[in-house]
GROMACS .gro file of C-alpha atoms in nm:
model
  448
    1MET     CA    1  -1.145  -1.219   3.091
    2GLN     CA    2  -1.514  -1.159   3.022
    3GLU     CA    3  -1.525  -0.875   3.277
    4THR     CA    4  -1.218  -0.721   3.112
    5ALA     CA    5  -1.372  -0.746   2.768
    6THR     CA    6  -1.694  -0.593   2.899
    7GLY     CA    7  -1.505  -0.295   3.044
    8ILE     CA    8  -1.308  -0.241   2.724
    9GLY     CA    9  -1.627  -0.276   2.521
   10GLU     CA   10  -1.800  -0.005   2.721
   11ALA     CA   11  -1.509   0.235   2.668
   12ILE     CA   12  -1.513   0.162   2.295
   13ARG     CA   13  -1.891   0.198   2.265
   14ALA     CA   14  -1.880   0.536   2.438
   15ALA     CA   15  -1.620   0.667   2.191
   16ALA     CA   16  -1.733   0.492   1.871
   17ILE     CA   17  -1.883   0.712   1.598
   18PRO     CA   18  -2.135   0.515   1.389
   19LEU     CA   19  -2.083   0.530   1.010
   20THR     CA   20  -2.409   0.581   0.828
   21GLY     CA   21  -2.303   0.679   0.479
   22HIS     CA   22  -2.373   1.047   0.541
   23ALA     CA   23  -2.129   1.320   0.441
   24ALA     CA   24  -2.041   1.395   0.803
   25ASP     CA   25  -1.923   1.041   0.882
   26TYR     CA   26  -1.556   1.129   0.900
   27ASP     CA   27  -1.578   1.481   1.044
   28GLU     CA   28  -1.383   1.382   1.356
   29LEU     CA   29  -1.117   1.210   1.147
   30MET     CA   30  -1.073   1.531   0.946
   31GLU     CA   31  -1.030   1.719   1.274
   32LEU     CA   32  -0.775   1.461   1.396
   33VAL     CA   33  -0.580   1.495   1.066
   34GLY     CA   34  -0.556   1.872   1.106
   35ASP     CA   35  -0.244   1.987   0.922
   36ALA     CA   36  -0.078   1.645   0.903
   37ARG     CA   37   0.155   1.589   0.609
   38VAL     CA   38   0.082   1.216   0.560
   39VAL     CA   39  -0.228   1.009   0.634
   40LEU     CA   40  -0.185   0.631   0.609
   41LEU     CA   41  -0.506   0.436   0.545
   42GLY     CA   42  -0.486   0.060   0.602
   43GLU     CA   43  -0.684  -0.248   0.524
   44ALA     CA   44  -0.719  -0.583   0.694
   45THR     CA   45  -0.733  -0.765   0.357
   46HIS     CA   46  -0.622  -0.697   0.003
   47GLY     CA   47  -0.963  -0.784  -0.138
   48THR     CA   48  -1.248  -0.614   0.056
   49HIS     CA   49  -1.477  -0.375  -0.128
   50GLU     CA   50  -1.568  -0.165   0.175
   51PHE     CA   51  -1.205  -0.098   0.261
   52TYR     CA   52  -1.147   0.050  -0.083
   53HIS     CA   53  -1.476   0.234  -0.081
   54GLU     CA   54  -1.429   0.396   0.263
   55ARG     CA   55  -1.066   0.486   0.189
   56ALA     CA   56  -1.185   0.654  -0.129
   57ARG     CA   57  -1.446   0.854   0.069
   58ILE     CA   58  -1.180   0.965   0.314
   59THR     CA   59  -0.930   1.039   0.036
   60ARG     CA   60  -1.177   1.261  -0.156
   61ARG     CA   61  -1.239   1.464   0.160
   62LEU     CA   62  -0.865   1.497   0.229
   63ILE     CA   63  -0.811   1.627  -0.122
   64VAL     CA   64  -1.107   1.865  -0.137
   65GLU     CA   65  -1.102   1.991   0.222
   66LYS     CA   66  -0.740   1.952   0.330
   67GLY     CA   67  -0.545   2.013   0.008
   68PHE     CA   68  -0.385   1.669  -0.016
   69ASN     CA   69  -0.213   1.642  -0.350
   70ALA     CA   70  -0.081   1.285  -0.380
   71VAL     CA   71  -0.221   0.936  -0.342
   72ALA     CA   72   0.052   0.676  -0.283
   73VAL     CA   73  -0.042   0.308  -0.287
   74GLU     CA   74   0.105  -0.036  -0.221
   75ALA     CA   75   0.175  -0.089  -0.591
   76ASP     CA   76   0.467  -0.088  -0.832
   77TRP     CA   77   0.605   0.254  -0.924
   78PRO     CA   78   0.592   0.231  -1.308
   79ASP     CA   79   0.237   0.081  -1.313
   80ALA     CA   80   0.103   0.348  -1.080
   81TYR     CA   81   0.284   0.623  -1.274
   82ARG     CA   82   0.083   0.528  -1.580
   83VAL     CA   83  -0.227   0.608  -1.374
   84ASN     CA   84  -0.060   0.929  -1.258
   85ARG     CA   85  -0.016   1.044  -1.618
   86TYR     CA   86  -0.382   0.966  -1.686
   87VAL     CA   87  -0.525   1.154  -1.386
   88ARG     CA   88  -0.303   1.452  -1.475
   89GLY     CA   89  -0.407   1.444  -1.839
   90THR     CA   90  -0.058   1.382  -1.974
   91GLY     CA   91  -0.076   1.015  -2.074
   92ASP     CA   92  -0.199   0.828  -2.381
   93ASP     CA   93  -0.481   0.636  -2.207
   94SER     CA   94  -0.833   0.747  -2.283
   95SER     CA   95  -1.014   0.596  -1.981
   96PRO     CA   96  -0.952   0.485  -1.623
   97GLY     CA   97  -0.970   0.120  -1.731
   98GLU     CA   98  -0.693   0.170  -1.986
   99ALA     CA   99  -0.479   0.356  -1.732
  100LEU     CA  100  -0.512   0.062  -1.492
  101ALA     CA  101  -0.410  -0.191  -1.760
  102GLY     CA  102  -0.046  -0.167  -1.653
  103PHE     CA  103  -0.127  -0.369  -1.336
  104GLU     CA  104  -0.053  -0.707  -1.492
  105ARG     CA  105   0.140  -0.871  -1.210
  106PHE     CA  106  -0.037  -1.092  -0.953
  107PRO     CA  107  -0.259  -0.995  -0.777
  108THR     CA  108  -0.423  -0.789  -1.048
  109TRP     CA  109  -0.748  -0.739  -0.849
  110MET     CA  110  -0.569  -0.524  -0.588
  111TRP     CA  111  -0.573  -0.229  -0.827
  112ARG     CA  112  -0.775  -0.347  -1.126
  113ASN     CA  113  -1.110  -0.341  -0.946
  114THR     CA  114  -1.429  -0.139  -0.969
  115ALA     CA  115  -1.357   0.067  -0.658
  116VAL     CA  116  -1.018   0.188  -0.781
  117LEU     CA  117  -1.163   0.246  -1.129
  118SER     CA  118  -1.414   0.486  -0.971
  119LEU     CA  119  -1.145   0.669  -0.772
  120VAL     CA  120  -0.920   0.711  -1.078
  121GLY     CA  121  -1.212   0.853  -1.276
  122TRP     CA  122  -1.283   1.097  -0.993
  123LEU     CA  123  -0.920   1.207  -0.974
  124ARG     CA  124  -0.917   1.283  -1.348
  125GLU     CA  125  -1.239   1.486  -1.322
  126TYR     CA  126  -1.108   1.671  -1.016
  127ASN     CA  127  -0.779   1.763  -1.189
  128ASP     CA  128  -0.950   1.863  -1.514
  129ALA     CA  129  -1.167   2.113  -1.322
  130LEU     CA  130  -0.867   2.289  -1.164
  131VAL     CA  131  -0.751   2.622  -1.299
  132ASP     CA  132  -0.400   2.582  -1.150
  133ASP     CA  133  -0.215   2.271  -1.270
  134ALA     CA  134   0.022   2.300  -0.976
  135ARG     CA  135  -0.263   2.188  -0.749
  136GLN     CA  136  -0.330   1.866  -0.943
  137VAL     CA  137  -0.337   1.543  -0.747
  138GLY     CA  138  -0.099   1.264  -0.849
  139PHE     CA  139  -0.110   0.888  -0.810
  140TYR     CA  140   0.206   0.697  -0.720
  141GLY     CA  141   0.327   0.347  -0.627
  142LEU     CA  142   0.548   0.272  -0.329
  143ASP     CA  143   0.641  -0.092  -0.382
  144LEU     CA  144   0.956  -0.253  -0.527
  145TYR     CA  145   0.856  -0.568  -0.711
  146SER     CA  146   0.892  -0.415  -1.060
  147LEU     CA  147   1.267  -0.465  -1.107
  148TYR     CA  148   1.251  -0.540  -1.479
  149GLY     CA  149   0.968  -0.294  -1.547
  150SER     CA  150   1.170  -0.019  -1.379
  151ILE     CA  151   1.479  -0.112  -1.583
  152GLU     CA  152   1.280  -0.068  -1.901
  153ALA     CA  153   1.142   0.267  -1.771
  154VAL     CA  154   1.491   0.405  -1.696
  155ILE     CA  155   1.625   0.306  -2.038
  156GLY     CA  156   1.308   0.435  -2.211
  157TYR     CA  157   1.341   0.777  -2.042
  158LEU     CA  158   1.710   0.807  -2.127
  159GLU     CA  159   1.651   0.710  -2.491
  160GLU     CA  160   1.429   1.019  -2.514
  161VAL     CA  161   1.661   1.266  -2.346
  162ASP     CA  162   2.016   1.123  -2.374
  163PRO     CA  163   2.072   0.822  -2.605
  164GLU     CA  164   2.437   0.794  -2.501
  165ALA     CA  165   2.333   0.766  -2.133
  166ALA     CA  166   2.071   0.510  -2.237
  167GLY     CA  167   2.352   0.297  -2.380
  168ARG     CA  168   2.541   0.312  -2.052
  169ALA     CA  169   2.224   0.212  -1.863
  170ARG     CA  170   2.161  -0.078  -2.098
  171ARG     CA  171   2.509  -0.214  -2.044
  172ARG     CA  172   2.483  -0.185  -1.667
  173TYR     CA  173   2.142  -0.344  -1.646
  174GLY     CA  174   2.258  -0.621  -1.881
  175CYS     CA  175   2.379  -0.791  -1.563
  176PHE     CA  176   2.017  -0.893  -1.498
  177GLU     CA  177   1.931  -1.021  -1.847
  178HIS     CA  178   2.007  -1.392  -1.791
  179PHE     CA  179   1.716  -1.468  -1.561
  180GLY     CA  180   1.414  -1.450  -1.788
  181GLU     CA  181   1.282  -1.142  -1.609
  182ASP     CA  182   1.246  -1.352  -1.294
  183PRO     CA  183   1.400  -1.153  -1.009
  184GLN     CA  184   1.363  -1.440  -0.764
  185ALA     CA  185   1.578  -1.656  -0.996
  186TYR     CA  186   1.841  -1.379  -0.986
  187GLY     CA  187   1.836  -1.376  -0.603
  188TYR     CA  188   1.858  -1.756  -0.587
  189ALA     CA  189   2.151  -1.765  -0.830
  190VAL     CA  190   2.343  -1.504  -0.631
  191ASP     CA  191   2.270  -1.686  -0.305
  192LEU     CA  192   2.415  -2.007  -0.451
  193GLY     CA  193   2.716  -1.825  -0.593
  194ILE     CA  194   2.616  -1.917  -0.950
  195THR     CA  195   2.625  -1.559  -1.073
  196ARG     CA  196   2.777  -1.228  -0.958
  197GLU     CA  197   2.576  -0.963  -0.784
  198CYS     CA  198   2.444  -0.672  -0.990
  199GLU     CA  199   2.451  -0.428  -0.695
  200ASP     CA  200   2.739  -0.214  -0.824
  201GLN     CA  201   2.578  -0.165  -1.165
  202ALA     CA  202   2.244  -0.069  -1.008
  203VAL     CA  203   2.411   0.180  -0.771
  204GLN     CA  204   2.618   0.333  -1.053
  205GLN     CA  205   2.307   0.394  -1.265
  206LEU     CA  206   2.120   0.556  -0.976
  207HIS     CA  207   2.417   0.782  -0.901
  208GLU     CA  208   2.434   0.894  -1.263
  209LEU     CA  209   2.073   1.000  -1.265
  210GLN     CA  210   2.115   1.175  -0.931
  211ARG     CA  211   2.417   1.364  -1.064
  212ARG     CA  212   2.215   1.465  -1.368
  213ALA     CA  213   1.940   1.600  -1.141
  214ALA     CA  214   2.199   1.804  -0.944
  215GLU     CA  215   2.347   1.939  -1.270
  216LEU     CA  216   2.005   2.050  -1.392
  217ALA     CA  217   1.943   2.231  -1.067
  218GLY     CA  218   2.291   2.387  -1.067
  219GLN     CA  219   2.254   2.515  -1.420
  220GLY     CA  220   1.963   2.737  -1.315
  221GLY     CA  221   1.700   2.516  -1.469
  222GLY     CA  222   1.528   2.465  -1.138
  223MET     CA  223   1.436   2.124  -1.002
  224PRO     CA  224   1.417   1.840  -1.257
  225GLY     CA  225   1.074   1.772  -1.390
  226ASP     CA  226   0.833   1.492  -1.306
  227GLU     CA  227   0.967   1.262  -1.581
  228HIS     CA  228   1.325   1.281  -1.448
  229PHE     CA  229   1.191   1.223  -1.099
  230PHE     CA  230   1.002   0.922  -1.236
  231ALA     CA  231   1.319   0.781  -1.392
  232GLU     CA  232   1.531   0.849  -1.080
  233GLN     CA  233   1.282   0.667  -0.857
  234ASN     CA  234   1.283   0.373  -1.098
  235ALA     CA  235   1.661   0.359  -1.077
  236ARG     CA  236   1.643   0.370  -0.698
  237LEU     CA  237   1.383   0.093  -0.712
  238VAL     CA  238   1.619  -0.125  -0.918
  239ARG     CA  239   1.894  -0.075  -0.659
  240ASN     CA  240   1.666  -0.160  -0.368
  241ALA     CA  241   1.492  -0.448  -0.549
  242GLU     CA  242   1.828  -0.602  -0.631
  243GLU     CA  243   1.909  -0.610  -0.259
  244TYR     CA  244   1.558  -0.725  -0.171
  245TYR     CA  245   1.567  -1.029  -0.398
  246ARG     CA  246   1.913  -1.123  -0.268
  247SER     CA  247   1.776  -1.097   0.085
  248MET     CA  248   1.477  -1.325   0.025
  249PHE     CA  249   1.691  -1.628   0.103
  250ARG     CA  250   1.824  -1.484   0.429
  251GLY     CA  251   1.494  -1.482   0.614
  252ARG     CA  252   1.159  -1.297   0.644
  253VAL     CA  253   1.269  -1.014   0.869
  254SER     CA  254   1.552  -0.904   0.643
  255SER     CA  255   1.344  -0.891   0.326
  256TRP     CA  256   1.039  -0.738   0.502
  257ASN     CA  257   1.251  -0.458   0.645
  258LEU     CA  258   1.414  -0.385   0.309
  259ARG     CA  259   1.075  -0.363   0.139
  260ASP     CA  260   0.917  -0.136   0.397
  261ARG     CA  261   1.229   0.079   0.413
  262HIS     CA  262   1.203   0.123   0.037
  263MET     CA  263   0.835   0.221   0.058
  264ALA     CA  264   0.911   0.473   0.333
  265GLU     CA  265   1.199   0.620   0.134
  266THR     CA  266   0.979   0.652  -0.171
  267LEU     CA  267   0.718   0.834   0.039
  268GLU     CA  268   0.986   1.072   0.169
  269ALA     CA  269   1.118   1.127  -0.185
  270LEU     CA  270   0.765   1.207  -0.305
  271VAL     CA  271   0.714   1.462  -0.027
  272ALA     CA  272   1.057   1.623  -0.100
  273HIS     CA  273   0.979   1.639  -0.474
  274PHE     CA  274   0.648   1.815  -0.420
  275ASP     CA  275   0.797   2.055  -0.167
  276ALA     CA  276   1.088   2.144  -0.401
  277ARG     CA  277   0.853   2.242  -0.687
  278GLY     CA  278   0.753   2.560  -0.513
  279GLY     CA  279   0.379   2.494  -0.521
  280PRO     CA  280   0.156   2.380  -0.240
  281PRO     CA  281   0.343   2.168   0.021
  282ALA     CA  282   0.317   1.794  -0.015
  283ARG     CA  283   0.032   1.625   0.164
  284VAL     CA  284   0.011   1.255   0.087
  285VAL     CA  285  -0.257   0.992   0.157
  286VAL     CA  286  -0.120   0.636   0.158
  287TRP     CA  287  -0.314   0.317   0.087
  288GLU     CA  288  -0.146   0.003   0.222
  289HIS     CA  289  -0.224  -0.305   0.429
  290ASN     CA  290  -0.261  -0.266   0.807
  291SER     CA  291   0.057  -0.468   0.846
  292HIS     CA  292   0.248  -0.184   0.670
  293VAL     CA  293   0.045   0.109   0.808
  294GLY     CA  294   0.013   0.019   1.175
  295ASP     CA  295   0.319   0.100   1.385
  296ALA     CA  296   0.519  -0.224   1.403
  297ARG     CA  297   0.647  -0.137   1.751
  298ALA     CA  298   0.297  -0.221   1.884
  299THR     CA  299   0.294  -0.570   1.729
  300GLU     CA  300   0.462  -0.905   1.787
  301MET     CA  301   0.641  -0.859   1.451
  302GLY     CA  302   0.806  -0.552   1.591
  303GLU     CA  303   0.919  -0.753   1.892
  304GLU     CA  304   1.085  -0.989   1.642
  305GLY     CA  305   1.282  -0.710   1.480
  306GLU     CA  306   1.053  -0.597   1.197
  307TRP     CA  307   0.975  -0.234   1.121
  308ASN     CA  308   0.726  -0.098   0.872
  309VAL     CA  309   0.608   0.217   0.692
  310GLY     CA  310   0.382   0.333   0.977
  311GLN     CA  311   0.665   0.319   1.231
  312LEU     CA  312   0.909   0.493   0.994
  313ALA     CA  313   0.651   0.759   0.911
  314ARG     CA  314   0.600   0.837   1.280
  315GLU     CA  315   0.975   0.852   1.331
  316ARG     CA  316   1.005   1.089   1.036
  317TRP     CA  317   0.700   1.315   1.079
  318GLY     CA  318   0.586   1.257   1.439
  319GLY     CA  319   0.236   1.387   1.493
  320ASP     CA  320   0.216   1.494   1.129
  321ALA     CA  321   0.171   1.126   1.040
  322VAL     CA  322  -0.179   0.987   1.104
  323LEU     CA  323  -0.221   0.608   1.096
  324VAL     CA  324  -0.569   0.465   1.036
  325GLY     CA  325  -0.646   0.091   1.059
  326PHE     CA  326  -0.944  -0.094   0.911
  327THR     CA  327  -1.099  -0.413   1.050
  328THR     CA  328  -1.388  -0.649   0.969
  329HIS     CA  329  -1.553  -0.940   1.143
  330HIS     CA  330  -1.698  -1.155   0.863
  331GLY     CA  331  -1.819  -1.152   0.502
  332THR     CA  332  -1.641  -1.235   0.177
  333VAL     CA  333  -1.305  -1.141   0.030
  334THR     CA  334  -1.126  -1.164  -0.303
  335ALA     CA  335  -0.814  -1.372  -0.252
  336ALA     CA  336  -0.626  -1.664  -0.405
  337SER     CA  337  -0.568  -2.011  -0.266
  338ASP     CA  338  -0.201  -1.994  -0.351
  339TRP     CA  339   0.049  -1.746  -0.488
  340ASP     CA  340  -0.004  -1.656  -0.856
  341ARG     CA  341  -0.342  -1.834  -0.869
  342PRO     CA  342  -0.671  -1.676  -0.983
  343GLY     CA  343  -0.861  -1.456  -0.742
  344GLU     CA  344  -1.158  -1.627  -0.584
  345ARG     CA  345  -1.454  -1.489  -0.386
  346LYS     CA  346  -1.399  -1.655  -0.050
  347ARG     CA  347  -1.596  -1.648   0.274
  348VAL     CA  348  -1.424  -1.468   0.560
  349ARG     CA  349  -1.486  -1.669   0.874
  350PRO     CA  350  -1.615  -1.488   1.184
  351ALA     CA  351  -1.326  -1.345   1.381
  352LEU     CA  352  -1.164  -1.562   1.642
  353ALA     CA  353  -1.258  -1.523   2.005
  354GLY     CA  354  -1.011  -1.295   2.188
  355SER     CA  355  -0.944  -1.086   1.881
  356TRP     CA  356  -1.002  -0.711   1.837
  357GLU     CA  357  -1.246  -0.793   1.559
  358ALA     CA  358  -1.451  -1.018   1.783
  359LEU     CA  359  -1.458  -0.751   2.052
  360PHE     CA  360  -1.581  -0.492   1.803
  361HIS     CA  361  -1.849  -0.734   1.679
  362MET     CA  362  -1.987  -0.764   2.032
  363LEU     CA  363  -2.067  -0.392   2.041
  364ASP     CA  364  -2.361  -0.436   1.804
  365VAL     CA  365  -2.256  -0.119   1.614
  366PRO     CA  366  -2.216  -0.250   1.260
  367ASP     CA  367  -1.981   0.017   1.125
  368PHE     CA  368  -1.794   0.282   1.324
  369LEU     CA  369  -1.496   0.517   1.344
  370LEU     CA  370  -1.291   0.497   1.663
  371PRO     CA  371  -1.055   0.792   1.712
  372LEU     CA  372  -0.770   0.697   1.948
  373ARG     CA  373  -0.521   0.982   1.948
  374GLY     CA  374  -0.555   1.214   2.242
  375ARG     CA  375  -0.798   0.987   2.430
  376PRO     CA  376  -0.623   0.853   2.738
  377GLU     CA  377  -0.914   0.635   2.845
  378LEU     CA  378  -0.904   0.449   2.514
  379LEU     CA  379  -0.525   0.430   2.506
  380ARG     CA  380  -0.542   0.252   2.842
  381ALA     CA  381  -0.832   0.024   2.745
  382LEU     CA  382  -0.682  -0.076   2.410
  383GLY     CA  383  -0.324  -0.100   2.532
  384GLU     CA  384  -0.324  -0.474   2.581
  385MET     CA  385  -0.209  -0.736   2.330
  386ARG     CA  386  -0.492  -0.911   2.139
  387LEU     CA  387  -0.520  -1.107   1.819
  388GLU     CA  388  -0.567  -0.906   1.501
  389ARG     CA  389  -0.653  -1.051   1.160
  390ALA     CA  390  -0.441  -0.993   0.848
  391ILE     CA  391  -0.549  -1.139   0.513
  392GLY     CA  392  -0.317  -1.069   0.223
  393VAL     CA  393  -0.355  -1.188  -0.135
  394VAL     CA  394  -0.377  -1.552  -0.025
  395TYR     CA  395  -0.649  -1.664   0.219
  396LEU     CA  396  -0.636  -2.008   0.385
  397PRO     CA  397  -0.933  -2.038   0.618
  398ARG     CA  398  -0.842  -2.387   0.739
  399SER     CA  399  -0.518  -2.257   0.888
  400GLU     CA  400  -0.652  -1.918   0.972
  401ARG     CA  401  -0.507  -1.882   1.326
  402VAL     CA  402  -0.155  -1.958   1.208
  403SER     CA  403  -0.175  -1.792   0.864
  404HIS     CA  404  -0.385  -1.482   0.926
  405TYR     CA  405  -0.353  -1.359   1.285
  406PHE     CA  406  -0.092  -1.181   1.494
  407HIS     CA  407  -0.087  -1.004   1.829
  408ALA     CA  408  -0.105  -0.625   1.847
  409ARG     CA  409  -0.174  -0.338   2.086
  410LEU     CA  410  -0.430  -0.144   1.890
  411ALA     CA  411  -0.383   0.181   2.081
  412GLY     CA  412  -0.011   0.192   1.992
  413GLN     CA  413  -0.064   0.070   1.638
  414PHE     CA  414  -0.308   0.330   1.505
  415ASP     CA  415  -0.434   0.684   1.564
  416ALA     CA  416  -0.787   0.577   1.461
  417VAL     CA  417  -0.964   0.261   1.355
  418VAL     CA  418  -1.255   0.206   1.113
  419HIS     CA  419  -1.450  -0.111   1.181
  420LEU     CA  420  -1.688  -0.250   0.919
  421ASP     CA  421  -1.852  -0.556   1.064
  422GLU     CA  422  -1.980  -0.737   0.752
  423THR     CA  423  -1.795  -0.680   0.426
  424ARG     CA  424  -1.792  -0.822   0.074
  425ALA     CA  425  -1.530  -0.913  -0.184
  426VAL     CA  426  -1.390  -0.641  -0.404
  427GLU     CA  427  -1.499  -0.689  -0.768
  428PRO     CA  428  -1.210  -0.741  -1.013
  429LEU     CA  429  -1.241  -0.568  -1.353
  430GLU     CA  430  -1.191  -0.911  -1.516
  431PRO     CA  431  -1.336  -1.161  -1.263
  432SER     CA  432  -1.236  -1.519  -1.318
  433ASP     CA  433  -1.476  -1.814  -1.331
  434ALA     CA  434  -1.352  -1.902  -0.980
  435TRP     CA  435  -1.454  -1.558  -0.856
  436HIS     CA  436  -1.800  -1.580  -1.007
  437GLY     CA  437  -1.846  -1.929  -0.860
  438GLY     CA  438  -1.742  -1.831  -0.509
  439GLU     CA  439  -1.677  -2.085  -0.237
  440PRO     CA  440  -1.907  -2.377  -0.156
  441PRO     CA  441  -2.051  -2.375   0.197
  442GLU     CA  442  -1.847  -2.545   0.467
  443THR     CA  443  -2.092  -2.835   0.472
  444PHE     CA  444  -2.015  -2.926   0.111
  445PRO     CA  445  -2.044  -3.203  -0.003
  446SER     CA  446  -2.205  -3.368   0.300
  447GLY     CA  447  -2.457  -3.092   0.353
  448VAL     CA  448  -2.607  -3.080   0.003
   0.00000   0.00000   0.00000
């Protein structure tokens, strides 16, 4: 095993491009991207500063040098659209911090953090400097947790443009009103047979908005504007979220696949919307966790029947989809100890032996880019199954092997990998006392 690891390490070391903070760091990644339509940038945790920082560096280059015109993130559609209005100069918010205030649902630190604040400010400055508004860069959410927020957004839009249609939407969505805006309670009640499904009402409302879009196009008014697109995507989210929350009680694979299918469909809808406007073709950079970005077919989850956004993007766009994973060996991370608990600054334990992260750590190259596409020697060397770490919004170091690792073939999972050996916790805009305090050392209390 040691001889095998040594051989793989030599192949990686020969191909690794050290990251030094200089402007040329990602030149080879830009060359790999070429004319790709979508670039998916991952993360091994939902709370690491360097992942956000390096994705922002790459994103700025994709926008400036490659003409990318949309940033799509693992966030709720209506909350992200508030940011979109701000960066395009059409919203009511006066600062990046205000624009990010819509991210109220746990985990708030995923998007209300200092790194995202900086990117949103840069996007606004970039758009303000453009002469042609058609080339502005937008900011969008791909996720489907905002069932009730999206219901409010659909009704709010229709109240502005068609009060009679708003009344119909209100009656249809009234099916959801008995659950205290708790979509999981709705799913549980349907599963137990306590209440009827709201699927038909959600589908009817989506179809009405889609018919309205077709009528607008057929009347010679061109494609519907961004606000109608915003409302239509919210209606589609309600339909898909309704199914997702019903599926939560059927098992992980079913709900995971519904969620990632929704995010992939939203990405496709975004590309189609940009293309139909007649301006520059859509080129989208996506920010999501490695577990969504890396091709599921190269992981043990894929073997269990799961698919994800990265796999669906490759199936849809082929070589015009570029998947980039991010890894780290040790440091700190912002994460909670349980769902819906405050974010804490936690220590990330050194990667387990036999993992990709441990192998990268052995190279003694602290931070590097590893391009994989078109490199047969690396595809062979990295084609075996190894452990890969995945920390979400909850981090449980004491059960790390079970809770935060899975097996993956890195060469099939990504087109390139960015490894950042030591990393630190992303800083929330409103850090809790638990975050400021951080974790005690492992020897506590016996070692003090």
